[in-house]
mmCIF file with all atom_site columns, C-alpha atoms in Angstrom:
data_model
loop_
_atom_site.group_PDB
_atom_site.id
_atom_site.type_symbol
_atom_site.label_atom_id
_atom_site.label_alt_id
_atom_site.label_comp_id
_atom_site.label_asym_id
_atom_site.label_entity_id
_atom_site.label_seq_id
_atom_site.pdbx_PDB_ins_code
_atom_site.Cartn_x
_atom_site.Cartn_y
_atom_site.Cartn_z
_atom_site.occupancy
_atom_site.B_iso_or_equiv
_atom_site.pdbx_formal_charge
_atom_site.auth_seq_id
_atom_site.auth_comp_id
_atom_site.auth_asym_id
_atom_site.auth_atom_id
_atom_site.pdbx_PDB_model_num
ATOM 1   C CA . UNK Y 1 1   ? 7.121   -13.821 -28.279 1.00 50.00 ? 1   UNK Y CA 1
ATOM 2   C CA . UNK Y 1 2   ? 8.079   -16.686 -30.072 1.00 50.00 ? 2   UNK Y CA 1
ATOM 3   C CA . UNK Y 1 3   ? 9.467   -20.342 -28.758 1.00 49.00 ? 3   UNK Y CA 1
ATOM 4   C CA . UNK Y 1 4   ? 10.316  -22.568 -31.078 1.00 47.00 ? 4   UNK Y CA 1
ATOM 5   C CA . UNK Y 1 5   ? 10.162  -26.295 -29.903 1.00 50.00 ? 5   UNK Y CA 1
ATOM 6   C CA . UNK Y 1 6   ? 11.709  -29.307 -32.525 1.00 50.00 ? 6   UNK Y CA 1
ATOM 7   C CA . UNK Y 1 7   ? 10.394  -28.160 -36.222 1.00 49.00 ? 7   UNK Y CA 1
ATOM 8   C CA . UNK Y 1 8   ? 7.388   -26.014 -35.183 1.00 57.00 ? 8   UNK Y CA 1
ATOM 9   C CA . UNK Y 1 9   ? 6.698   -22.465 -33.776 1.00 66.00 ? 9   UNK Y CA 1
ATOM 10  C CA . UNK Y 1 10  ? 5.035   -21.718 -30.582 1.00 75.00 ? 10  UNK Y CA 1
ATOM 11  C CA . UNK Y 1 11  ? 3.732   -18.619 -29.695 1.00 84.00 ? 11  UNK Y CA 1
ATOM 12  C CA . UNK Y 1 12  ? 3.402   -17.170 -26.206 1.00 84.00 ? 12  UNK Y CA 1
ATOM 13  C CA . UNK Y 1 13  ? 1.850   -14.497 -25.062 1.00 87.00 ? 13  UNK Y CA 1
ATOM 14  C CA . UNK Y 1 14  ? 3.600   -12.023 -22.582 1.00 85.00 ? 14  UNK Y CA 1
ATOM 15  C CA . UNK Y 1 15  ? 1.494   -12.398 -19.336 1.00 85.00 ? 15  UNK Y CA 1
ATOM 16  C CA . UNK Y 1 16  ? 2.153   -9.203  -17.350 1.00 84.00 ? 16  UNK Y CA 1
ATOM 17  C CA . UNK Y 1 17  ? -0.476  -8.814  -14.434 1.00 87.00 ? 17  UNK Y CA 1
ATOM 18  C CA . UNK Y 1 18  ? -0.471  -5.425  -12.308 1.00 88.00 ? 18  UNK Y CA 1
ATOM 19  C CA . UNK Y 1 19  ? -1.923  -5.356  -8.907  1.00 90.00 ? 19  UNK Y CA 1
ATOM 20  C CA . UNK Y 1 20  ? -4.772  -3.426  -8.884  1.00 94.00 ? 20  UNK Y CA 1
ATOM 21  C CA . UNK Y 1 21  ? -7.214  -3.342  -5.831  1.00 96.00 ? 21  UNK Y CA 1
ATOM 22  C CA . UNK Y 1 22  ? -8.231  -5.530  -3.032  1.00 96.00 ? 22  UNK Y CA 1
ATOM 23  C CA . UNK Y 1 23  ? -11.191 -6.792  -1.598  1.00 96.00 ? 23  UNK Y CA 1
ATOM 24  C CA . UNK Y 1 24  ? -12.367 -7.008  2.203   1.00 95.00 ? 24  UNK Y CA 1
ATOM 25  C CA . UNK Y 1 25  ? -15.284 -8.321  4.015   1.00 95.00 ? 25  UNK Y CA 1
ATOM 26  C CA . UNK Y 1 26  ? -16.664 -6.023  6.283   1.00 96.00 ? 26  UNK Y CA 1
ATOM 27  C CA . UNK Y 1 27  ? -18.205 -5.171  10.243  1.00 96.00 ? 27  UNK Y CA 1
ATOM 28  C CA . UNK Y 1 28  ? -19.735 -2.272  9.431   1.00 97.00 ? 28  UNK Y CA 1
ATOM 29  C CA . UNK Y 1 29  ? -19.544 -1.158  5.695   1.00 97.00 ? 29  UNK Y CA 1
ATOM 30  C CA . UNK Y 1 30  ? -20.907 2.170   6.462   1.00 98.00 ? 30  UNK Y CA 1
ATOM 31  C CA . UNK Y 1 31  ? -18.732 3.258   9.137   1.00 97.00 ? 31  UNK Y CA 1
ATOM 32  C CA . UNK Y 1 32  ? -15.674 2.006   6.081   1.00 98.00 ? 32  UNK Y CA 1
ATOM 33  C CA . UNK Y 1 33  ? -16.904 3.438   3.219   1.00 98.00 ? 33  UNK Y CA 1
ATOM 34  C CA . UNK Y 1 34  ? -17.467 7.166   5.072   1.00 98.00 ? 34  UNK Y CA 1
ATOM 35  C CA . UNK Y 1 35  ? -13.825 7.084   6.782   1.00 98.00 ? 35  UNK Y CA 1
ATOM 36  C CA . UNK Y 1 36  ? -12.304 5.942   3.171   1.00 98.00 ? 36  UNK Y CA 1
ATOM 37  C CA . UNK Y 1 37  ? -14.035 8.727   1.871   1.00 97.00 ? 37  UNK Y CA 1
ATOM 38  C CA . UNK Y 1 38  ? -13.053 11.221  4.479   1.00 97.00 ? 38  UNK Y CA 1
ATOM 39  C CA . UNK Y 1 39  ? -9.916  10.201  5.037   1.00 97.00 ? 39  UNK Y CA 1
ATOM 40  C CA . UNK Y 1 40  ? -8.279  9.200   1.639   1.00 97.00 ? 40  UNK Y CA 1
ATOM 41  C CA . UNK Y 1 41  ? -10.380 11.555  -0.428  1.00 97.00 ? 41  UNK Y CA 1
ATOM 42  C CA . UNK Y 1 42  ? -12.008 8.350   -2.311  1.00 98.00 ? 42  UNK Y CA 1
ATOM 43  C CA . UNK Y 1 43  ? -15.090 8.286   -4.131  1.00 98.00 ? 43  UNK Y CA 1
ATOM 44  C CA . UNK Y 1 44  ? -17.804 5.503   -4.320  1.00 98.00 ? 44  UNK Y CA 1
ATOM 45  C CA . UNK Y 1 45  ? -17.853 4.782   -8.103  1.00 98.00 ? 45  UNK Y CA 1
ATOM 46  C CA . UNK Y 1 46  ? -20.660 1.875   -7.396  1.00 98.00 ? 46  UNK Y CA 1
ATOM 47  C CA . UNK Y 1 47  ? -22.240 0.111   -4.721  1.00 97.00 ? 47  UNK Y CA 1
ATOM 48  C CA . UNK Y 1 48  ? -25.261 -1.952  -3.861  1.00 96.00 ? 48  UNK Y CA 1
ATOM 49  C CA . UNK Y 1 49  ? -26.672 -5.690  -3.566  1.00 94.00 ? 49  UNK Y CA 1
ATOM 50  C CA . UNK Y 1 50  ? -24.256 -8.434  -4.942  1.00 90.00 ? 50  UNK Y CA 1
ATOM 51  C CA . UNK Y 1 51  ? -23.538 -12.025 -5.178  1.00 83.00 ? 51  UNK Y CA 1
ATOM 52  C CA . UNK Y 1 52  ? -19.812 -12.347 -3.080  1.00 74.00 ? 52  UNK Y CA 1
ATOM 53  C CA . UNK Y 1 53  ? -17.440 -14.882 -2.495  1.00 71.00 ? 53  UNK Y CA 1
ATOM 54  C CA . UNK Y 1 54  ? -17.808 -18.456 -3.570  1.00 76.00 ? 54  UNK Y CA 1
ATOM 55  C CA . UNK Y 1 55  ? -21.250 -19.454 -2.232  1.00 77.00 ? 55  UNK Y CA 1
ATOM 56  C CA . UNK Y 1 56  ? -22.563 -16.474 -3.970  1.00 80.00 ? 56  UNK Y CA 1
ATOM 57  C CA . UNK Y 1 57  ? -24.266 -15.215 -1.148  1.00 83.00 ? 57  UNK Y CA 1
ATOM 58  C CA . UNK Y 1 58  ? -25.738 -11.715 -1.503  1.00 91.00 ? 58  UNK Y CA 1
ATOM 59  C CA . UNK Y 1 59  ? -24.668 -8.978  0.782   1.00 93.00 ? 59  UNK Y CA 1
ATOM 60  C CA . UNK Y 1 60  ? -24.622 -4.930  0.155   1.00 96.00 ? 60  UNK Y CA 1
ATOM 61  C CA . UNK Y 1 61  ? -20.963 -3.710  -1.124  1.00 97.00 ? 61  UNK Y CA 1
ATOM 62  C CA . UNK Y 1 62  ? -19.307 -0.770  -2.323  1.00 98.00 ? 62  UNK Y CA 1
ATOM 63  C CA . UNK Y 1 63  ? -16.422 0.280   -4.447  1.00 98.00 ? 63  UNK Y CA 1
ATOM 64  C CA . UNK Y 1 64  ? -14.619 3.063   -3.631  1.00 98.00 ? 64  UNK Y CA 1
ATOM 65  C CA . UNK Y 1 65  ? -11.611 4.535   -5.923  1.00 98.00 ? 65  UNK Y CA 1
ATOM 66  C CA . UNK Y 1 66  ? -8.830  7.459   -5.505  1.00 97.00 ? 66  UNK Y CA 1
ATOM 67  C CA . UNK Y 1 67  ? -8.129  6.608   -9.034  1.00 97.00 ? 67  UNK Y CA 1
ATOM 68  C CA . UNK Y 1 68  ? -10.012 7.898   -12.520 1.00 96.00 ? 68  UNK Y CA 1
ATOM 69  C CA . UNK Y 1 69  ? -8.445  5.150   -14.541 1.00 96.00 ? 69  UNK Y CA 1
ATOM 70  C CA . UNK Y 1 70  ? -9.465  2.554   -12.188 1.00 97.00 ? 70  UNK Y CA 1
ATOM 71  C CA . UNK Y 1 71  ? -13.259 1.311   -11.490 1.00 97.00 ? 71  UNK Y CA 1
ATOM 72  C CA . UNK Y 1 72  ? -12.572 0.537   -8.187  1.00 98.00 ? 72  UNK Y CA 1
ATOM 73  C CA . UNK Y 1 73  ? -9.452  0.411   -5.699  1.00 98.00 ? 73  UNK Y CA 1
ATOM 74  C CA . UNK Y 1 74  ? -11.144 -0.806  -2.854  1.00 98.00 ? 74  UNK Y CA 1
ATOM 75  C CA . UNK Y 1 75  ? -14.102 -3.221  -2.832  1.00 97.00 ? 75  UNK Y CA 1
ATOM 76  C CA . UNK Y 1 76  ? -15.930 -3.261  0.656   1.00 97.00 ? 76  UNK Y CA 1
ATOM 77  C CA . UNK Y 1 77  ? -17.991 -6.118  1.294   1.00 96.00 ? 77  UNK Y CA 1
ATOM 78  C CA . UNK Y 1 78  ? -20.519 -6.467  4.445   1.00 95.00 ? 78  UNK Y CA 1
ATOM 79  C CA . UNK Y 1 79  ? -20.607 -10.057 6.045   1.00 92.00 ? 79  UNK Y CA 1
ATOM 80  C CA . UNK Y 1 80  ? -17.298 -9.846  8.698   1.00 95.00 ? 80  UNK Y CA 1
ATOM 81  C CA . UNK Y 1 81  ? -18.962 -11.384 11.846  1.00 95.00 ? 81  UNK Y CA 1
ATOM 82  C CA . UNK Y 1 82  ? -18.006 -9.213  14.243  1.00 93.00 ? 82  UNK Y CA 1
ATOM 83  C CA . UNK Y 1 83  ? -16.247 -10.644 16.793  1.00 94.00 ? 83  UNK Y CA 1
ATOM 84  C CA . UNK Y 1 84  ? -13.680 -11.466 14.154  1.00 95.00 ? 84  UNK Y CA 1
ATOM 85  C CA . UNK Y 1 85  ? -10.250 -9.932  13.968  1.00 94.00 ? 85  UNK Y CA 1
ATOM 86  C CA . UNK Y 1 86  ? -8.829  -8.908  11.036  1.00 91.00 ? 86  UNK Y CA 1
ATOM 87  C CA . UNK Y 1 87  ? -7.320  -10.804 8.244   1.00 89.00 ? 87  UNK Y CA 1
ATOM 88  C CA . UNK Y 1 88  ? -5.108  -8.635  6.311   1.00 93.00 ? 88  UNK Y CA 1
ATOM 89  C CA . UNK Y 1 89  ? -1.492  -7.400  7.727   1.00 94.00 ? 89  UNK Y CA 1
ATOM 90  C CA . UNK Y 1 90  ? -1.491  -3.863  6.188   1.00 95.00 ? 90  UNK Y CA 1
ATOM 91  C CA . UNK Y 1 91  ? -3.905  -1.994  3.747   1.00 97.00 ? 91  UNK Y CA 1
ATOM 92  C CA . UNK Y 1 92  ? -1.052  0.553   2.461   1.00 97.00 ? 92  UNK Y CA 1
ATOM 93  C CA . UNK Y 1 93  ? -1.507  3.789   0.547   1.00 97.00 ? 93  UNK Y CA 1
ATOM 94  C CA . UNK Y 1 94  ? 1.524   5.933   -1.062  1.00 97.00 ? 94  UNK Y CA 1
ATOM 95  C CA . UNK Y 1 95  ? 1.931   9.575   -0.749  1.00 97.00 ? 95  UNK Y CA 1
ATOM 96  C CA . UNK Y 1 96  ? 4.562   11.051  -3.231  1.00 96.00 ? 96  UNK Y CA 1
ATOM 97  C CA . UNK Y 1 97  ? 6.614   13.268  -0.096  1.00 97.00 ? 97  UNK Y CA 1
ATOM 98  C CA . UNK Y 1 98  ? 8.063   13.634  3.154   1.00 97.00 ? 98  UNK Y CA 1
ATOM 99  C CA . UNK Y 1 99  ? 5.818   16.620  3.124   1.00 96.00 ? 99  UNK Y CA 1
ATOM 100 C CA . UNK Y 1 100 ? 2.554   15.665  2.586   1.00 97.00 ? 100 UNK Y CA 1
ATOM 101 C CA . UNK Y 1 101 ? 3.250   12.582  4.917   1.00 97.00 ? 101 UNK Y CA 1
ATOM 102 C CA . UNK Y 1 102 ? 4.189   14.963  8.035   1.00 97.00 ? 102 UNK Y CA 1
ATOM 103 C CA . UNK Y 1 103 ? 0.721   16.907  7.038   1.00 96.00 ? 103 UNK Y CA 1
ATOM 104 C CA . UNK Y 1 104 ? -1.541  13.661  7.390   1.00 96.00 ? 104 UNK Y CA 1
ATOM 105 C CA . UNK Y 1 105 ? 0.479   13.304  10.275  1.00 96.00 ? 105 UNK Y CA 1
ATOM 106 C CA . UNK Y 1 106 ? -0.747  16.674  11.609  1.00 95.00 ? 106 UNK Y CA 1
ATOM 107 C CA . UNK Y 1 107 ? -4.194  15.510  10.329  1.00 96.00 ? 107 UNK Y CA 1
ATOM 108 C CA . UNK Y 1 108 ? -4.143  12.322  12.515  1.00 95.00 ? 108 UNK Y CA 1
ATOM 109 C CA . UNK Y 1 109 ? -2.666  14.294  15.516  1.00 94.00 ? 109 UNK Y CA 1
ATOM 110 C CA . UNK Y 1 110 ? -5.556  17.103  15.142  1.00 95.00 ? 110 UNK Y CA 1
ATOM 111 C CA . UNK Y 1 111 ? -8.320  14.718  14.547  1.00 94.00 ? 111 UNK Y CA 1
ATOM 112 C CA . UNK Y 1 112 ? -7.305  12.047  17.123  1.00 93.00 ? 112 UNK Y CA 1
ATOM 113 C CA . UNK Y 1 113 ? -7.504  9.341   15.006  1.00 94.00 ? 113 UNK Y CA 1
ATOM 114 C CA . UNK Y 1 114 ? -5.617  6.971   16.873  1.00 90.00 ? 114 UNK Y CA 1
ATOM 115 C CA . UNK Y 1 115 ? -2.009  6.333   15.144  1.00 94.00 ? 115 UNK Y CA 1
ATOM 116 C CA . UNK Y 1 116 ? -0.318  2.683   16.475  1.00 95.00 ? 116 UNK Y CA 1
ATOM 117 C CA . UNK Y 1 117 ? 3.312   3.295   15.573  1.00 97.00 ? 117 UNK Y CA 1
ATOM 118 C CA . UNK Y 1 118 ? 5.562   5.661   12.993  1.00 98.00 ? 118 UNK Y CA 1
ATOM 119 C CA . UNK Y 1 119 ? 8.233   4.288   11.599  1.00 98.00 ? 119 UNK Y CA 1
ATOM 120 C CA . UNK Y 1 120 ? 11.649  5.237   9.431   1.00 98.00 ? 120 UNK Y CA 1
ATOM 121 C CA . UNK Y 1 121 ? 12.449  1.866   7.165   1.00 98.00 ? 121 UNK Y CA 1
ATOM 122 C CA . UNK Y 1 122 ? 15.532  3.514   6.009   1.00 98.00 ? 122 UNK Y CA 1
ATOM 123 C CA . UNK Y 1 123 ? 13.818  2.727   2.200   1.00 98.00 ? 123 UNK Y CA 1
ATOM 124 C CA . UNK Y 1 124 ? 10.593  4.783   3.302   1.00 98.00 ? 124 UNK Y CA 1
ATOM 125 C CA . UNK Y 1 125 ? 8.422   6.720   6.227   1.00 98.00 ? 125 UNK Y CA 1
ATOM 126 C CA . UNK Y 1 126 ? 5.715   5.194   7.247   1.00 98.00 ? 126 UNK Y CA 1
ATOM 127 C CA . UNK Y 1 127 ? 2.250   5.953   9.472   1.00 98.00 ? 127 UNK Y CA 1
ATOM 128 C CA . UNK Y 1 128 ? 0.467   3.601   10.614  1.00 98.00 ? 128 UNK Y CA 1
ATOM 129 C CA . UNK Y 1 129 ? -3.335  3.960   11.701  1.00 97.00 ? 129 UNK Y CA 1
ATOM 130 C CA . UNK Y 1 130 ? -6.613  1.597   11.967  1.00 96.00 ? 130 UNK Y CA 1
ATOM 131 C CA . UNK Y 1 131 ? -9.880  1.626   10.258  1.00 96.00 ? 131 UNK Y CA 1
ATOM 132 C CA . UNK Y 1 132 ? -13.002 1.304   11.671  1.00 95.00 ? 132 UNK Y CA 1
ATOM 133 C CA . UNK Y 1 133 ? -12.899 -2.578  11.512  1.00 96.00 ? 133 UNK Y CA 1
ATOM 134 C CA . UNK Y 1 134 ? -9.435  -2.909  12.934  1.00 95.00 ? 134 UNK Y CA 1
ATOM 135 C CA . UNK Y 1 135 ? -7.691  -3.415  9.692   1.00 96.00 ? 135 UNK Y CA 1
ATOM 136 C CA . UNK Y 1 136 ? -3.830  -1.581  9.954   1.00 97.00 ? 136 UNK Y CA 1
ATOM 137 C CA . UNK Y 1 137 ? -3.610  0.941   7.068   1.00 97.00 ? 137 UNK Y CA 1
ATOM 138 C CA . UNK Y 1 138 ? 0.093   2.166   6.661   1.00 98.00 ? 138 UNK Y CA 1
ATOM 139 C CA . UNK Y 1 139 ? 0.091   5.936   5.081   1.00 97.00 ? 139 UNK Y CA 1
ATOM 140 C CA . UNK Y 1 140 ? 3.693   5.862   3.267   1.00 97.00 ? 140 UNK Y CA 1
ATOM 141 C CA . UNK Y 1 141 ? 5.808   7.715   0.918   1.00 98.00 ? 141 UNK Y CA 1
ATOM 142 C CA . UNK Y 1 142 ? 9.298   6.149   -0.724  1.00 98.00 ? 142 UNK Y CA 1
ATOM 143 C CA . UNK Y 1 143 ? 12.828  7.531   0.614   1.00 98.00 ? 143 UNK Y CA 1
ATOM 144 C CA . UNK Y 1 144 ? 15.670  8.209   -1.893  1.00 98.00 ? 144 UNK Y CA 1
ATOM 145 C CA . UNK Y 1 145 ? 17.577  4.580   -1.015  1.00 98.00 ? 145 UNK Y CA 1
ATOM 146 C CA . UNK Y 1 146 ? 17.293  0.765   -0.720  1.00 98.00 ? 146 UNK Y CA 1
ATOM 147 C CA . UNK Y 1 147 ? 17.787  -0.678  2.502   1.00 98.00 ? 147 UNK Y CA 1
ATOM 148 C CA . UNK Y 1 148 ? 17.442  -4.185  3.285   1.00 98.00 ? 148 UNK Y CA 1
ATOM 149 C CA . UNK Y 1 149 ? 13.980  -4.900  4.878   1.00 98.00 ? 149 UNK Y CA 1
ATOM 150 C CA . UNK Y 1 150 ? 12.477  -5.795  7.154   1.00 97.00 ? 150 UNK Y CA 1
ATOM 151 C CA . UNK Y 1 151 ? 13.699  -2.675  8.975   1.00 97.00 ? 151 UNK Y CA 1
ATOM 152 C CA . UNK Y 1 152 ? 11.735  -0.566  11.163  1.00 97.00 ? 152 UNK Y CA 1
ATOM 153 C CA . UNK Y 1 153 ? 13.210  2.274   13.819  1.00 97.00 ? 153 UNK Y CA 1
ATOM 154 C CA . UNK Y 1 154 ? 11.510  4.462   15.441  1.00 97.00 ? 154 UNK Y CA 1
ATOM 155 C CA . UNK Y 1 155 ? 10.195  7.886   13.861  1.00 98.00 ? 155 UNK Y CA 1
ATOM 156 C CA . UNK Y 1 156 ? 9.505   11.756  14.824  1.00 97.00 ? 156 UNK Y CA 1
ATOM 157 C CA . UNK Y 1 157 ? 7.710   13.560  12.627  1.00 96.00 ? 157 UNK Y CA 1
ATOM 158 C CA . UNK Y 1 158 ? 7.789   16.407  14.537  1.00 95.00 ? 158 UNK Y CA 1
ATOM 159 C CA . UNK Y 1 159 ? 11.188  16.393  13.476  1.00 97.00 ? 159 UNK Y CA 1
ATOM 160 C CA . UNK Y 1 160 ? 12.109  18.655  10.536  1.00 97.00 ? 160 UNK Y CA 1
ATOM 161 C CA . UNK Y 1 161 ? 12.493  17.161  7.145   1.00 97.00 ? 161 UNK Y CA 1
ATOM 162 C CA . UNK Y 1 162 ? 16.013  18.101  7.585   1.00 97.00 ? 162 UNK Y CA 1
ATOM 163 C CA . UNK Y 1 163 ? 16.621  16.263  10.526  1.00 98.00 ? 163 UNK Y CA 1
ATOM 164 C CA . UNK Y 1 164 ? 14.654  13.196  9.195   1.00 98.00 ? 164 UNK Y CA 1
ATOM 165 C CA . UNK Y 1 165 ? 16.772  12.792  5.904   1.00 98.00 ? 165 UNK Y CA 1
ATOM 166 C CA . UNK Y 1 166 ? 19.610  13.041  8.199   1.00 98.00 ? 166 UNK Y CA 1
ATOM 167 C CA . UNK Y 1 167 ? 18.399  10.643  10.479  1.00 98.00 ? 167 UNK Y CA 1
ATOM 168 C CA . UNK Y 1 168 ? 17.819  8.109   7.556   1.00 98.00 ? 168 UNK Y CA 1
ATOM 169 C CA . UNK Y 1 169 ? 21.156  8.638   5.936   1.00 97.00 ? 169 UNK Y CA 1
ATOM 170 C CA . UNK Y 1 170 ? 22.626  7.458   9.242   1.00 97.00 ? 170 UNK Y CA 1
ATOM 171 C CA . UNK Y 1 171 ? 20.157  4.573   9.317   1.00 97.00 ? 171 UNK Y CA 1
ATOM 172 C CA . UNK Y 1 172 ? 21.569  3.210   5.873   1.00 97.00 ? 172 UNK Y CA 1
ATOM 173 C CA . UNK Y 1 173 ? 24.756  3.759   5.795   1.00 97.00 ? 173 UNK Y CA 1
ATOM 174 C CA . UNK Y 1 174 ? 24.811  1.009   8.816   1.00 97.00 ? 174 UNK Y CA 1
ATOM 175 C CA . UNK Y 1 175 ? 23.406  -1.422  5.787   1.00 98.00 ? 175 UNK Y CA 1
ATOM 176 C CA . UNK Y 1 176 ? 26.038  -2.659  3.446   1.00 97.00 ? 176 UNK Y CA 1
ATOM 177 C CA . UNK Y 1 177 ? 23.787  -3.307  0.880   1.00 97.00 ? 177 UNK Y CA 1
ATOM 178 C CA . UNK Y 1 178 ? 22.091  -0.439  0.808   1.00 98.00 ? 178 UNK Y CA 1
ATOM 179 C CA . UNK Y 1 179 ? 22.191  1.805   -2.345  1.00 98.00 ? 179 UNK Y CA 1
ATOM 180 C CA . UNK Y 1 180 ? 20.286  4.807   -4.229  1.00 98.00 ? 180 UNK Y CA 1
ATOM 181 C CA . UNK Y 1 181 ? 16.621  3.697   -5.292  1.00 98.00 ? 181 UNK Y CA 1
ATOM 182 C CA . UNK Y 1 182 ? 16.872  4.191   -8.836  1.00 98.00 ? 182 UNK Y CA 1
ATOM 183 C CA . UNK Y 1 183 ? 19.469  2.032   -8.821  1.00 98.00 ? 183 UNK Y CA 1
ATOM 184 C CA . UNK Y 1 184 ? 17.520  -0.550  -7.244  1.00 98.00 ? 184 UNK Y CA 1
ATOM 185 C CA . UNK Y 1 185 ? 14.534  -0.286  -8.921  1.00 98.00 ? 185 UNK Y CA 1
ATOM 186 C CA . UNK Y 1 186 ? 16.895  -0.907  -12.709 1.00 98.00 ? 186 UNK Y CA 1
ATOM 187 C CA . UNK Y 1 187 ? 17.879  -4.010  -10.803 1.00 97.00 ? 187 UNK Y CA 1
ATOM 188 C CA . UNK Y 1 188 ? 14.302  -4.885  -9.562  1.00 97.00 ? 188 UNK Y CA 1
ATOM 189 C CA . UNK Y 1 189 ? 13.297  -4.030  -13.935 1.00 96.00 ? 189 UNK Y CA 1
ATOM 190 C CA . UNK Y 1 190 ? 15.757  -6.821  -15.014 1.00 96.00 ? 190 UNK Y CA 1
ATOM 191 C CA . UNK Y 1 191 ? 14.285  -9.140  -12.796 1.00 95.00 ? 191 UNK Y CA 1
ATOM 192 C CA . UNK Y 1 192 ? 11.073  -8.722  -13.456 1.00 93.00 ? 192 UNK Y CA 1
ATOM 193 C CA . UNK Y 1 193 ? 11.469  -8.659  -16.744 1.00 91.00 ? 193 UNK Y CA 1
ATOM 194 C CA . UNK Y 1 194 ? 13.593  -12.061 -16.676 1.00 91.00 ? 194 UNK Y CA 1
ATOM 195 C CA . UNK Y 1 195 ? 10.360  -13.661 -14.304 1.00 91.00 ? 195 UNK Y CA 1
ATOM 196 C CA . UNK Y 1 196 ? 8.109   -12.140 -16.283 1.00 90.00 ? 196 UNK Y CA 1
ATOM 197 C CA . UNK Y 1 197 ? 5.246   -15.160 -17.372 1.00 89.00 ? 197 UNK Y CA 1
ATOM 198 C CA . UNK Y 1 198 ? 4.619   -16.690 -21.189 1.00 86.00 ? 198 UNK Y CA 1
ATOM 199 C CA . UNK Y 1 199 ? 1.423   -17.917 -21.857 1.00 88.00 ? 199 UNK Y CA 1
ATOM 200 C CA . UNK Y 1 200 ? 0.533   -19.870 -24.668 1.00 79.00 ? 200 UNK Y CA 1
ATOM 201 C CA . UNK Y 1 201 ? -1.346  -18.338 -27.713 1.00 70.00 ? 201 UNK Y CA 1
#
C-alpha cells in the first residue's frame, strides 16, 4: 500500500492480525490440561518450567493445541490462587454442525459433566459447560442466519434437528434485521477490510 503525503511516497504496510490462542493462569494445571485433552481431543505440543507474566516469575505451563498449523491454542499457566474466581467470560470452541453439537451433548449428558445452560442465539446453538477451574467454556456451532445479538432462548437438544431449525426460523423471523449468514459475513468482509490497520514501512 502506498500513501502519498505532499511530494513524497509513504509506504504502509497492511497490518492484518488473526486471533490465535489465549492464555490462562491456572488452580490446578493438571486437572486442565487432562480434561482439555479428554474432552476437546487436544494434544500437549510443549510444556514445562517458564518465566510468565510481567514479573517473570517461573511457574510449570503447558500448551495444548487441536490445531497442526498452530503451536499452541491454549497456553495453561499454574499460579491462580485458589480461592480466586475466574477471569474470563467464555472460553468458546466451534463445532462445524447441529449434529456433532447434539452428540457432545449426549457426551456431557452420559458423562455427567455438569452443563450450566443451552442456548438457541437464533445466529448459533450453543452448550455451555465448566472446566475444572470454573472457567465457562461454550461448545458452539454457527446457524444458517444473522440475528441481532445479544440473544439467548432457551434450547432442547433432545429435540430433533428438524424441530430445532424450525424453532430458530421462528426465532428470527421476530428480528427485522435478521438475514442469511453469508450475506452477513460479505457485509462483515467490507468492513473489515475498510478498518483494516496501515502500518508504516
Amino acid at each position: 500500500m502506498t500513501l502519498t503525503t505532499g511530494t513524497e511516497a509513504q509506504v504502509k504496510t497492511e497490518f492484518n492480525p488473526r486471533l490465535a490462542h489465549l492464555g490462562i493462569f491456572c488452580k490446578d494445571l493438571d486437572a486442565m490440561v487432562e480434561f482439555y485433552c479428554r474432552e476437546f481431543g487436544m494434544i500437549i505440543s510443549d510444556s514445562g518450567l517458564g518465566k510468565s507474566g510481567k514479573a517473570a516469575t517461573k511457574r510449570r505451563g503447558a500448551f495444548l493445541t487441536g490445531d497442526p498449523s498452530e503451536h499452541h491454542q491454549l497456553a495453561l499457566i499454574e499460579g491462580r490462587a485458589p480461592e480466586t474466581p475466574p477471569t474470563t467470560a467464555q472460553i468458546s470452541f466451534l463445532v462445524p454442525n447441529l449434529s456433532e453439537l447434539r452428540a457432545f451433548w449426549r457426551h456431557v449428558v452420559t458423562t455427567g459433566i455438569p452443563v450450566q445452560v443451552v442456548k438457541n442465539h437464533g445466529n448459533a446453538w450453543s452448550i455451555y459447560i465448566d472446566d475444572p477451574d470454573g472457567n465457562m467454556i461454550e461448545v458452539y456451532t454457527h446457524s444458517d442466519w444473522y440475528t441481532q445479538q445479544p440473544l439467548g432462548e432457551p434450547l432442547n437438544l433432545e429435540d430433533s434437528e428438524e424441530e430445532i431449525l424450525r424453532q430458530t426460523e421462528a426465532l428470527v423471523s421476530q428480528d427485522p434485521k435478521a438475514r442469511p449468514r453469508t450475506e452477513w459475513m460479505a457485509e462483515q468482509a467490507a468492513k473489515l477490510k475498510a478498518a483494516r490497520v496501515a502500518l508504516a514501512s
